[in-house]
Coordinates of N, CA and C in Angstrom, one line a residue:
X296 N -1.3 28.0 -12.2 CA 0.1 27.9 -12.4 C 0.8 27.6 -11.0
X297 N 0.2 28.1 -9.9 CA 0.8 27.8 -8.6 C 0.7 26.3 -8.3
X298 N -0.4 25.8 -8.6 CA -0.6 24.3 -8.4 C 0.4 23.5 -9.2
X299 N 0.5 23.9 -10.5 CA 1.5 23.2 -11.3 C 2.9 23.4 -10.8
X300 N 3.2 24.6 -10.3 CA 4.6 24.8 -9.7 C 4.7 23.9 -8.4
X301 N 3.7 23.8 -7.6 CA 3.7 23.0 -6.4 C 3.9 21.5 -6.8
X302 N 3.2 21.1 -7.8 CA 3.4 19.7 -8.3 C 4.8 19.4 -8.7
X303 N 5.4 20.4 -9.5 CA 6.8 20.2 -9.9 C 7.8 20.2 -8.8
X304 N 7.5 21.0 -7.8 CA 8.4 21.0 -6.6 C 8.3 19.7 -5.9
X305 N 7.1 19.2 -5.7 CA 6.9 17.9 -5.0 C 7.6 16.8 -5.9
X306 N 7.5 16.9 -7.2 CA 8.1 15.9 -8.0 C 9.6 15.9 -7.9
X307 N 10.2 17.2 -7.9 CA 11.6 17.4 -7.7 C 12.1 16.8 -6.4
X308 N 11.3 17.0 -5.3 CA 11.7 16.5 -4.0 C 11.7 15.0 -4.0
X309 N 10.7 14.3 -4.7 CA 10.7 12.9 -4.8 C 12.0 12.4 -5.6
X310 N 12.3 13.1 -6.7 CA 13.4 12.7 -7.5 C 14.7 12.9 -6.7
X311 N 14.8 14.0 -5.9 CA 16.0 14.2 -5.1 C 16.2 13.1 -4.1
X312 N 15.1 12.6 -3.5 CA 15.2 11.5 -2.5 C 15.6 10.2 -3.2
X313 N 15.1 10.0 -4.4 CA 15.4 8.8 -5.2 C 16.9 8.9 -5.5
X314 N 17.4 10.0 -5.9 CA 18.8 10.2 -6.3 C 19.7 9.9 -5.0
X315 N 19.3 10.5 -3.9 CA 20.1 10.3 -2.7 C 20.1 8.8 -2.3
X316 N 19.0 8.1 -2.4 CA 18.9 6.7 -2.1 C 19.8 5.9 -3.1
X317 N 19.7 6.2 -4.4 CA 20.6 5.6 -5.4 C 22.1 5.8 -5.1
X318 N 22.4 7.0 -4.7 CA 23.8 7.3 -4.4 C 24.3 6.5 -3.2
X319 N 23.4 6.4 -2.2 CA 23.8 5.6 -1.0 C 24.0 4.1 -1.4
X320 N 23.0 3.7 -2.2 CA 23.1 2.3 -2.6 C 24.3 2.0 -3.4
X321 N 24.6 2.8 -4.4 CA 25.8 2.7 -5.2 C 27.0 2.7 -4.3
X322 N 27.1 3.6 -3.4 CA 28.3 3.6 -2.5 C 28.4 2.4 -1.7
X323 N 27.3 1.8 -1.3 CA 27.3 0.6 -0.5 C 27.7 -0.6 -1.3
X324 N 27.1 -0.7 -2.5 CA 27.4 -1.8 -3.4 C 28.9 -1.8 -3.9
X325 N 29.4 -0.6 -4.1 CA 30.8 -0.5 -4.6 C 31.8 -0.5 -3.5
X326 N 31.4 -0.6 -2.2 CA 32.3 -0.7 -1.1 C 32.8 0.6 -0.6
X327 N 32.3 1.7 -1.1 CA 32.7 3.0 -0.7 C 32.1 3.4 0.7
X328 N 31.0 2.9 0.9 CA 30.3 3.1 2.2 C 29.4 1.9 2.5
X329 N 29.0 1.8 3.7 CA 28.1 0.7 4.1 C 26.8 1.2 4.7
X330 N 25.7 0.8 4.1 CA 24.4 1.1 4.6 C 24.1 0.2 5.8
X331 N 23.6 0.8 6.8 CA 23.2 0.0 7.9 C 21.9 -0.7 7.5
X332 N 21.5 -1.8 8.2 CA 20.2 -2.5 7.8 C 19.1 -1.5 7.9
X333 N 19.1 -0.6 8.9 CA 18.0 0.4 9.0 C 17.9 1.3 7.8
X334 N 19.1 1.8 7.3 CA 19.1 2.7 6.2 C 18.7 1.9 4.9
X335 N 19.1 0.7 4.8 CA 18.8 -0.2 3.6 C 17.2 -0.3 3.5
X336 N 16.6 -0.7 4.6 CA 15.2 -1.0 4.6 C 14.4 0.3 4.6
X337 N 14.9 1.4 5.2 CA 14.3 2.7 5.1 C 14.2 3.2 3.6
X338 N 15.4 3.1 2.9 CA 15.4 3.4 1.5 C 14.5 2.6 0.7
X339 N 14.4 1.3 1.0 CA 13.6 0.4 0.3 C 12.1 0.8 0.5
X340 N 11.8 1.1 1.7 CA 10.4 1.5 2.1 C 10.0 2.8 1.4
X341 N 10.9 3.7 1.3 CA 10.7 5.0 0.7 C 10.4 4.8 -0.8
X342 N 11.2 4.0 -1.5 CA 11.0 3.8 -2.9 C 9.7 3.1 -3.1
X343 N 9.3 2.1 -2.3 CA 8.1 1.4 -2.4 C 6.9 2.4 -2.2
X344 N 7.1 3.3 -1.2 CA 6.0 4.2 -0.9 C 5.8 5.2 -2.1
X345 N 6.9 5.6 -2.7 CA 6.8 6.5 -3.9 C 6.1 5.8 -5.0
X346 N 6.5 4.5 -5.2 CA 5.9 3.8 -6.3 C 4.4 3.5 -6.0
X347 N 4.1 3.2 -4.8 CA 2.7 3.0 -4.4 C 1.8 4.2 -4.7
X348 N 2.3 5.4 -4.2 CA 1.5 6.6 -4.4 C 1.3 6.9 -5.9
X349 N 2.4 6.7 -6.7 CA 2.3 6.9 -8.2 C 1.2 6.0 -8.8
X350 N 1.3 4.7 -8.4 CA 0.4 3.7 -9.0 C -1.1 4.0 -8.5
X351 N -1.2 4.4 -7.3 CA -2.6 4.7 -6.8 C -3.1 5.9 -7.6
X352 N -2.3 6.9 -7.9 CA -2.7 8.1 -8.6 C -3.1 7.6 -10.0
X353 N -2.4 6.7 -10.6 CA -2.7 6.2 -12.0 C -3.9 5.3 -12.0
X354 N -4.0 4.3 -11.1 CA -4.9 3.2 -11.2 C -5.9 3.1 -10.1
X355 N -5.9 4.0 -9.1 CA -6.8 3.9 -8.0 C -6.3 3.2 -6.8
X356 N -7.1 3.2 -5.7 CA -6.6 2.7 -4.4 C -6.6 1.2 -4.4
X357 N -7.2 0.5 -5.4 CA -7.1 -0.9 -5.4 C -5.7 -1.4 -5.5
X358 N -4.8 -0.6 -6.0 CA -3.4 -0.9 -6.0 C -2.8 -1.4 -4.7
X359 N -3.4 -0.8 -3.6 CA -3.0 -1.2 -2.3 C -3.1 -2.7 -2.0
X360 N -4.1 -3.3 -2.6 CA -4.3 -4.8 -2.5 C -3.1 -5.5 -3.0
X361 N -2.6 -5.0 -4.2 CA -1.4 -5.6 -4.8 C -0.2 -5.5 -4.0
X362 N -0.1 -4.3 -3.4 CA 1.1 -4.0 -2.5 C 1.0 -4.9 -1.3
X363 N -0.2 -5.1 -0.7 CA -0.3 -6.0 0.5 C 0.1 -7.4 0.1
X364 N -0.3 -7.9 -1.1 CA 0.1 -9.2 -1.5 C 1.6 -9.3 -1.7
X365 N 2.2 -8.3 -2.3 CA 3.6 -8.3 -2.5 C 4.3 -8.3 -1.1
X366 N 3.8 -7.5 -0.2 CA 4.4 -7.4 1.2 C 4.3 -8.7 1.9
X367 N 3.3 -9.5 1.6 CA 3.1 -10.8 2.2 C 4.3 -11.7 1.7
X368 N 4.7 -11.5 0.5 CA 5.8 -12.3 -0.1 C 7.1 -11.9 0.4
X369 N 7.4 -10.5 0.3 CA 8.7 -10.0 0.5 C 8.9 -9.4 1.9
X370 N 7.9 -9.3 2.7 CA 7.9 -8.7 4.0 C 8.9 -9.3 5.0
X371 N 9.2 -10.6 4.8 CA 10.1 -11.2 5.7 C 11.5 -11.5 5.1
X372 N 11.7 -11.0 3.9 CA 12.9 -11.2 3.2 C 14.1 -10.5 4.0
X373 N 15.2 -11.1 3.9 CA 16.4 -10.4 4.5 C 17.0 -9.5 3.5
X374 N 17.9 -8.7 3.9 CA 18.6 -7.8 3.0 C 19.3 -8.6 1.9
X375 N 19.9 -9.7 2.2 CA 20.5 -10.6 1.2 C 19.5 -11.1 0.2
X376 N 18.3 -11.4 0.6 CA 17.3 -11.9 -0.3 C 16.8 -10.8 -1.3
X377 N 16.7 -9.6 -0.7 CA 16.4 -8.4 -1.5 C 17.4 -8.1 -2.5
X378 N 18.7 -8.2 -2.1 CA 19.8 -7.9 -3.0 C 19.9 -9.0 -4.1
X379 N 19.6 -10.3 -3.7 CA 19.7 -11.3 -4.7 C 18.6 -11.1 -5.8
X380 N 17.4 -10.8 -5.3 CA 16.3 -10.5 -6.3 C 16.6 -9.3 -7.2
X381 N 17.2 -8.3 -6.6 CA 17.6 -7.1 -7.4 C 18.7 -7.5 -8.4
X382 N 19.6 -8.3 -8.0 CA 20.7 -8.7 -8.9 C 20.1 -9.6 -10.0
X383 N 19.2 -10.4 -9.7 CA 18.5 -11.2 -10.8 C 17.8 -10.3 -11.7
X384 N 17.1 -9.3 -11.2 CA 16.4 -8.4 -12.1 C 17.3 -7.6 -13.0
X385 N 18.5 -7.2 -12.4 CA 19.5 -6.5 -13.3 C 20.0 -7.4 -14.4
X386 N 20.3 -8.7 -14.0 CA 20.8 -9.6 -15.1 C 19.7 -9.7 -16.2
X387 N 18.5 -9.8 -15.8 CA 17.4 -10.0 -16.8 C 17.3 -8.7 -17.7
X388 N 17.4 -7.5 -17.0 CA 17.4 -6.3 -17.8 C 18.6 -6.2 -18.7
X389 N 19.8 -6.7 -18.3 CA 20.9 -6.7 -19.2 C 20.7 -7.6 -20.4
X390 N 20.0 -8.7 -20.2 CA 19.7 -9.6 -21.3 C 18.7 -9.0 -22.3
X391 N 17.7 -8.3 -21.7 CA 16.8 -7.5 -22.5 C 17.5 -6.4 -23.3
X392 N 18.4 -5.7 -22.6 CA 19.2 -4.7 -23.3 C 20.0 -5.2 -24.4
X393 N 20.6 -6.4 -24.2 CA 21.3 -7.0 -25.3 C 20.4 -7.4 -26.5
X394 N 19.2 -7.8 -26.2 CA 18.2 -8.1 -27.3 C 17.8 -6.8 -28.0
X395 N 17.6 -5.8 -27.3 CA 17.3 -4.5 -27.9 C 18.4 -4.0 -28.8
X396 N 19.6 -4.1 -28.2 CA 20.8 -3.6 -28.9 C 21.1 -4.4 -30.2
X397 N 20.8 -5.6 -30.1 CA 21.0 -6.5 -31.3 C 19.9 -6.3 -32.4
X398 N 19.0 -5.5 -32.1 CA 17.9 -5.1 -33.1 C 16.7 -6.0 -33.1
X399 N 16.5 -6.8 -32.0 CA 15.3 -7.6 -31.9 C 14.1 -6.7 -31.7
X400 N 13.0 -7.0 -32.3 CA 11.8 -6.2 -32.1 C 11.2 -6.7 -30.8
X401 N 10.5 -5.7 -30.1 CA 9.9 -6.1 -28.8 C 8.9 -7.2 -28.9
X402 N 8.3 -7.4 -30.0 CA 7.3 -8.4 -30.2 C 7.8 -9.7 -30.9
X403 N 9.1 -9.8 -31.0 CA 9.7 -11.0 -31.6 C 9.6 -12.2 -30.7
X404 N 9.6 -13.4 -31.3 CA 9.5 -14.6 -30.5 C 10.6 -14.7 -29.4
X405 N 11.8 -14.4 -29.8 CA 12.9 -14.4 -28.9 C 12.7 -13.5 -27.7
X406 N 12.2 -12.3 -27.9 CA 12.0 -11.4 -26.9 C 10.8 -11.8 -26.0
X407 N 9.7 -12.3 -26.7 CA 8.6 -12.8 -25.9 C 9.0 -13.9 -25.0
X408 N 9.9 -14.8 -25.4 CA 10.4 -15.8 -24.6 C 11.2 -15.3 -23.4
X409 N 11.9 -14.2 -23.6 CA 12.6 -13.5 -22.5 C 11.6 -12.9 -21.5
X410 N 10.5 -12.4 -22.1 CA 9.5 -11.7 -21.3 C 8.8 -12.7 -20.4
X411 N 8.8 -14.0 -20.8 CA 8.2 -15.0 -19.9 C 8.9 -15.0 -18.6
X412 N 10.2 -14.8 -18.6 CA 10.9 -14.8 -17.3 C 10.6 -13.5 -16.5
X413 N 10.5 -12.4 -17.3 CA 10.1 -11.1 -16.6 C 8.7 -11.2 -16.0
X414 N 7.7 -11.8 -16.7 CA 6.4 -11.9 -16.2 C 6.4 -12.9 -15.0
X415 N 7.1 -13.9 -15.0 CA 7.2 -14.9 -13.9 C 7.8 -14.2 -12.7
X416 N 8.8 -13.3 -12.9 CA 9.4 -12.6 -11.8 C 8.4 -11.6 -11.2
X417 N 7.6 -11.0 -12.0 CA 6.5 -10.1 -11.5 C 5.5 -10.9 -10.7
X418 N 5.1 -12.0 -11.2 CA 4.1 -12.9 -10.6 C 4.6 -13.4 -9.2
X419 N 5.9 -13.5 -9.0 CA 6.3 -13.9 -7.7 C 6.0 -12.9 -6.7
X420 N 5.9 -11.6 -7.1 CA 5.7 -10.5 -6.2 C 4.2 -10.1 -6.0
X421 N 3.4 -10.3 -7.1 CA 2.0 -10.0 -7.1 C 1.3 -10.7 -8.2
X422 N 0.0 -11.0 -8.0 CA -0.7 -11.8 -9.0 C -1.1 -10.9 -10.2
X423 N -0.2 -10.4 -11.0 CA -0.5 -9.6 -12.2 C -1.2 -10.4 -13.2
X424 N -2.5 -10.0 -13.5 CA -3.2 -10.6 -14.6 C -2.7 -9.9 -15.9
X425 N -3.3 -10.3 -17.0 CA -2.9 -9.7 -18.3 C -3.1 -8.2 -18.3
X426 N -4.2 -7.7 -17.8 CA -4.4 -6.2 -17.8 C -3.4 -5.5 -16.9
X427 N -3.2 -6.1 -15.7 CA -2.2 -5.4 -14.8 C -0.8 -5.4 -15.4
X428 N -0.4 -6.5 -16.0 CA 0.9 -6.6 -16.6 C 1.0 -5.6 -17.8
X429 N -0.1 -5.5 -18.6 CA -0.1 -4.6 -19.7 C 0.1 -3.1 -19.1
X430 N -0.6 -2.8 -18.0 CA -0.5 -1.5 -17.4 C 0.9 -1.2 -16.9
X431 N 1.7 -2.3 -16.5 CA 3.0 -2.1 -16.0 C 3.9 -1.4 -17.1
X432 N 3.6 -1.5 -18.3 CA 4.3 -0.8 -19.4 C 4.3 0.7 -19.1
X433 N 3.2 1.3 -18.7 CA 3.1 2.7 -18.4 C 4.0 3.1 -17.2
X434 N 4.1 2.2 -16.3 CA 4.9 2.5 -15.1 C 6.4 2.5 -15.5
X435 N 6.8 1.6 -16.4 CA 8.2 1.5 -16.8 C 8.7 2.8 -17.5
X436 N 7.8 3.4 -18.2 CA 8.2 4.7 -18.8 C 7.8 5.9 -18.1
X437 N 6.7 5.8 -17.3 CA 6.2 7.0 -16.6 C 6.6 7.2 -15.2
X438 N 7.0 6.2 -14.5 CA 7.4 6.4 -13.1 C 8.9 6.7 -13.1
X439 N 9.3 7.9 -12.5 CA 10.7 8.3 -12.5 C 11.6 7.3 -11.9
X440 N 11.2 6.7 -10.8 CA 12.1 5.7 -10.1 C 12.3 4.5 -10.9
X441 N 11.2 4.0 -11.4 CA 11.3 2.7 -12.2 C 12.1 3.0 -13.5
X442 N 11.8 4.1 -14.1 CA 12.5 4.4 -15.4 C 14.0 4.6 -15.1
X443 N 14.4 5.3 -14.0 CA 15.8 5.5 -13.7 C 16.5 4.2 -13.4
X444 N 15.8 3.2 -12.7 CA 16.4 1.9 -12.4 C 16.7 1.2 -13.7
X445 N 15.8 1.3 -14.7 CA 16.0 0.6 -16.0 C 17.1 1.3 -16.8
X446 N 17.1 2.6 -16.8 CA 18.0 3.4 -17.5 C 19.5 3.2 -17.0
X447 N 19.6 2.8 -15.8 CA 21.0 2.5 -15.3 C 21.6 1.4 -16.1
X448 N 20.8 0.5 -16.6 CA 21.2 -0.6 -17.5 C 21.4 -0.1 -18.9
X449 N 20.4 0.6 -19.4 CA 20.4 1.0 -20.8 C 19.4 2.2 -21.0
X450 N 20.0 3.3 -21.4 CA 19.1 4.5 -21.5 C 18.0 4.4 -22.5
X451 N 18.1 3.5 -23.5 CA 17.1 3.3 -24.5 C 16.1 2.2 -24.1
X452 N 16.4 1.5 -23.0 CA 15.6 0.3 -22.7 C 14.1 0.6 -22.3
X453 N 13.8 1.6 -21.5 CA 12.4 1.8 -21.0 C 11.3 1.7 -22.1
X454 N 11.4 2.5 -23.1 CA 10.3 2.4 -24.1 C 10.3 1.1 -24.8
X455 N 11.4 0.5 -25.1 CA 11.5 -0.8 -25.8 C 10.9 -1.9 -24.8
X456 N 11.3 -1.8 -23.5 CA 10.7 -2.8 -22.6 C 9.2 -2.6 -22.4
X457 N 8.7 -1.4 -22.4 CA 7.3 -1.1 -22.3 C 6.6 -1.8 -23.5
X458 N 7.2 -1.7 -24.7 CA 6.6 -2.3 -25.9 C 6.6 -3.8 -25.7
X459 N 7.7 -4.4 -25.2 CA 7.8 -5.8 -25.0 C 6.7 -6.3 -24.0
X460 N 6.5 -5.5 -22.9 CA 5.5 -5.9 -21.9 C 4.1 -5.9 -22.5
X461 N 3.8 -4.9 -23.3 CA 2.5 -4.8 -24.0 C 2.4 -6.0 -25.0
X462 N 3.4 -6.3 -25.7 CA 3.3 -7.4 -26.7 C 3.1 -8.7 -25.9
X463 N 3.8 -8.9 -24.8 CA 3.7 -10.2 -24.1 C 2.3 -10.3 -23.5
X464 N 1.8 -9.2 -22.9 CA 0.4 -9.2 -22.4 C -0.6 -9.6 -23.4
X465 N -0.4 -9.0 -24.6 CA -1.4 -9.2 -25.7 C -1.2 -10.6 -26.3
X466 N 0.0 -11.0 -26.7 CA 0.2 -12.2 -27.4 C 0.3 -13.5 -26.6
X467 N 0.8 -13.4 -25.4 CA 1.0 -14.6 -24.6 C -0.1 -14.7 -23.4
X468 N -0.6 -13.5 -23.0 CA -1.5 -13.6 -21.9 C -3.0 -13.3 -22.4
X469 N -3.1 -13.0 -23.6 CA -4.5 -12.7 -24.2 C -5.1 -11.4 -23.8
X470 N -4.3 -10.4 -23.4 CA -4.9 -9.1 -23.1 C -5.5 -8.5 -24.3
X471 N -6.7 -8.0 -24.1 CA -7.4 -7.1 -25.1 C -7.9 -5.9 -24.4
X472 N -7.7 -4.7 -25.1 CA -8.2 -3.5 -24.5 C -9.7 -3.5 -24.4
X473 N -10.2 -3.0 -23.3 CA -11.7 -3.0 -23.1 C -12.3 -1.8 -23.8

């Protein structure tokens, strides 16, 4: 029970840090406050570190290779480039939310076509094969930071998006469970 309590406290501390980072980012984006470059990149590094630890716990230390590949792509990005990529991601999530809200099934042709853009965006950051992309569905619903980011767009989107990711990996990328 003590170990479980310690795990919960650590989880709460990670969530508190994510919330503080989101609050600072929201204040910066809304013009209420301005994050310095150092604060921006410190927050970004903290979120990436949390995600990396979560993924390594789920999938093993080989995840570090994927992070190194992503760092090679994004490591020299400016704040503006990070913000542009994030804005593009939010626009795509809004389009996916609209598809969900309109009643489209996650495995429908129209949604799979939208997921092509999602997959291509992921591939810009790391070489996700069919299995890795399929596993991303668990991250969308199971990682608090990732789930919160998606829920900012649509509270009902994470499980629907996870289903769409799995459908895309299976139908368009040829993923089969081993």
